[in-house]
């Protein structure tokens, strides 16, 4: 759908403007989330310079939501206790 058509519809039907805004914000959010996933430590973009990037992570780095064998309460924290 060309951008010109979107502006013509918005001019004829002003009630569609919020819908176009929400769709645009959703598309930007989805693109940002995909970019965040693509730049994670488990993604390899260049195999020649760093073939195994996950070996550089320290043991306290939590990259999973739930790990069955790791007790996260006993790990050393860098921040304050609340």
PDB file of C-alpha atoms in Angstrom:
ATOM      1  CA  UNK A   1       0.000   0.000   0.000  1.00  0.00           C
ATOM      2  CA  UNK A   2       1.725   3.206  -1.086  1.00  0.00           C
ATOM      3  CA  UNK A   3       2.084   5.973   1.461  1.00  0.00           C
ATOM      4  CA  UNK A   4       0.089   8.302  -0.787  1.00  0.00           C
ATOM      5  CA  UNK A   5      -2.961   6.059  -0.480  1.00  0.00           C
ATOM      6  CA  UNK A   6      -2.625   6.072   3.318  1.00  0.00           C
ATOM      7  CA  UNK A   7      -2.620   9.880   3.376  1.00  0.00           C
ATOM      8  CA  UNK A   8      -5.651  10.020   1.071  1.00  0.00           C
ATOM      9  CA  UNK A   9      -7.605   7.641   3.315  1.00  0.00           C
ATOM     10  CA  UNK A  10      -6.557   9.617   6.400  1.00  0.00           C
ATOM     11  CA  UNK A  11      -7.733  12.855   4.801  1.00  0.00           C
ATOM     12  CA  UNK A  12     -11.131  11.360   3.838  1.00  0.00           C
ATOM     13  CA  UNK A  13     -11.614   9.457   7.123  1.00  0.00           C
ATOM     14  CA  UNK A  14      -9.920  11.211  10.066  1.00  0.00           C
ATOM     15  CA  UNK A  15     -10.997   8.419  12.403  1.00  0.00           C
ATOM     16  CA  UNK A  16      -8.387   6.164  10.797  1.00  0.00           C
ATOM     17  CA  UNK A  17      -5.448   8.331  11.926  1.00  0.00           C
ATOM     18  CA  UNK A  18      -5.155   6.706  15.393  1.00  0.00           C
ATOM     19  CA  UNK A  19      -5.308   3.273  13.800  1.00  0.00           C
ATOM     20  CA  UNK A  20      -2.467   4.160  11.420  1.00  0.00           C
ATOM     21  CA  UNK A  21      -0.467   5.490  14.382  1.00  0.00           C
ATOM     22  CA  UNK A  22      -0.978   2.312  16.421  1.00  0.00           C
ATOM     23  CA  UNK A  23      -0.018   0.108  13.464  1.00  0.00           C
ATOM     24  CA  UNK A  24       3.131   2.190  12.934  1.00  0.00           C
ATOM     25  CA  UNK A  25       4.079   1.998  16.628  1.00  0.00           C
ATOM     26  CA  UNK A  26       3.485  -1.771  16.574  1.00  0.00           C
ATOM     27  CA  UNK A  27       5.690  -2.216  13.527  1.00  0.00           C
ATOM     28  CA  UNK A  28       8.486  -0.139  15.076  1.00  0.00           C
ATOM     29  CA  UNK A  29       8.197  -2.120  18.321  1.00  0.00           C
ATOM     30  CA  UNK A  30       8.324  -5.453  16.503  1.00  0.00           C
ATOM     31  CA  UNK A  31      11.348  -4.311  14.507  1.00  0.00           C
ATOM     32  CA  UNK A  32      13.108  -3.156  17.668  1.00  0.00           C
ATOM     33  CA  UNK A  33      12.421  -6.461  19.383  1.00  0.00           C
ATOM     34  CA  UNK A  34      13.789  -8.395  16.411  1.00  0.00           C
ATOM     35  CA  UNK A  35      16.887  -6.198  16.464  1.00  0.00           C
ATOM     36  CA  UNK A  36      17.292  -6.887  20.180  1.00  0.00           C
ATOM     37  CA  UNK A  37      17.037 -10.630  19.561  1.00  0.00           C
ATOM     38  CA  UNK A  38      19.527 -10.440  16.701  1.00  0.00           C
ATOM     39  CA  UNK A  39      22.143  -8.716  18.882  1.00  0.00           C
ATOM     40  CA  UNK A  40      21.990 -11.194  21.788  1.00  0.00           C
ATOM     41  CA  UNK A  41      25.056 -13.053  23.068  1.00  0.00           C
ATOM     42  CA  UNK A  42      23.893 -16.372  21.633  1.00  0.00           C
ATOM     43  CA  UNK A  43      23.746 -15.104  18.022  1.00  0.00           C
ATOM     44  CA  UNK A  44      26.796 -15.498  15.798  1.00  0.00           C
ATOM     45  CA  UNK A  45      27.197 -12.996  12.960  1.00  0.00           C
ATOM     46  CA  UNK A  46      30.913 -13.515  12.308  1.00  0.00           C
ATOM     47  CA  UNK A  47      32.141 -17.060  12.828  1.00  0.00           C
ATOM     48  CA  UNK A  48      35.764 -16.316  11.909  1.00  0.00           C
ATOM     49  CA  UNK A  49      36.581 -13.765  14.621  1.00  0.00           C
ATOM     50  CA  UNK A  50      34.507 -15.303  17.444  1.00  0.00           C
ATOM     51  CA  UNK A  51      33.210 -18.822  16.698  1.00  0.00           C
ATOM     52  CA  UNK A  52      31.872 -19.471  20.223  1.00  0.00           C
ATOM     53  CA  UNK A  53      30.714 -16.206  21.869  1.00  0.00           C
ATOM     54  CA  UNK A  54      28.878 -18.001  24.672  1.00  0.00           C
ATOM     55  CA  UNK A  55      32.229 -19.070  26.163  1.00  0.00           C
ATOM     56  CA  UNK A  56      32.960 -15.449  27.075  1.00  0.00           C
ATOM     57  CA  UNK A  57      29.933 -15.230  29.387  1.00  0.00           C
ATOM     58  CA  UNK A  58      30.621 -15.504  33.114  1.00  0.00           C
ATOM     59  CA  UNK A  59      28.753 -18.089  35.242  1.00  0.00           C
ATOM     60  CA  UNK A  60      26.552 -15.454  36.875  1.00  0.00           C
ATOM     61  CA  UNK A  61      25.082 -14.280  33.539  1.00  0.00           C
ATOM     62  CA  UNK A  62      21.453 -15.401  33.469  1.00  0.00           C
ATOM     63  CA  UNK A  63      20.505 -15.905  29.829  1.00  0.00           C
ATOM     64  CA  UNK A  64      17.640 -18.312  30.473  1.00  0.00           C
ATOM     65  CA  UNK A  65      14.403 -17.592  32.272  1.00  0.00           C
ATOM     66  CA  UNK A  66      14.603 -20.812  34.283  1.00  0.00           C
ATOM     67  CA  UNK A  67      17.621 -23.033  34.858  1.00  0.00           C
ATOM     68  CA  UNK A  68      16.876 -26.231  36.750  1.00  0.00           C
ATOM     69  CA  UNK A  69      20.336 -26.864  38.239  1.00  0.00           C
ATOM     70  CA  UNK A  70      21.398 -23.278  39.076  1.00  0.00           C
ATOM     71  CA  UNK A  71      20.587 -21.662  42.422  1.00  0.00           C
ATOM     72  CA  UNK A  72      20.433 -17.950  41.581  1.00  0.00           C
ATOM     73  CA  UNK A  73      20.034 -16.928  45.237  1.00  0.00           C
ATOM     74  CA  UNK A  74      23.547 -18.097  46.119  1.00  0.00           C
ATOM     75  CA  UNK A  75      25.259 -16.328  43.213  1.00  0.00           C
ATOM     76  CA  UNK A  76      27.219 -13.153  43.878  1.00  0.00           C
ATOM     77  CA  UNK A  77      25.250  -9.997  43.071  1.00  0.00           C
ATOM     78  CA  UNK A  78      26.766  -6.699  42.003  1.00  0.00           C
ATOM     79  CA  UNK A  79      23.807  -4.558  43.000  1.00  0.00           C
ATOM     80  CA  UNK A  80      22.295  -3.610  46.360  1.00  0.00           C
ATOM     81  CA  UNK A  81      19.981  -5.889  48.324  1.00  0.00           C
ATOM     82  CA  UNK A  82      16.405  -4.624  48.522  1.00  0.00           C
TER      83      UNK A  82
END
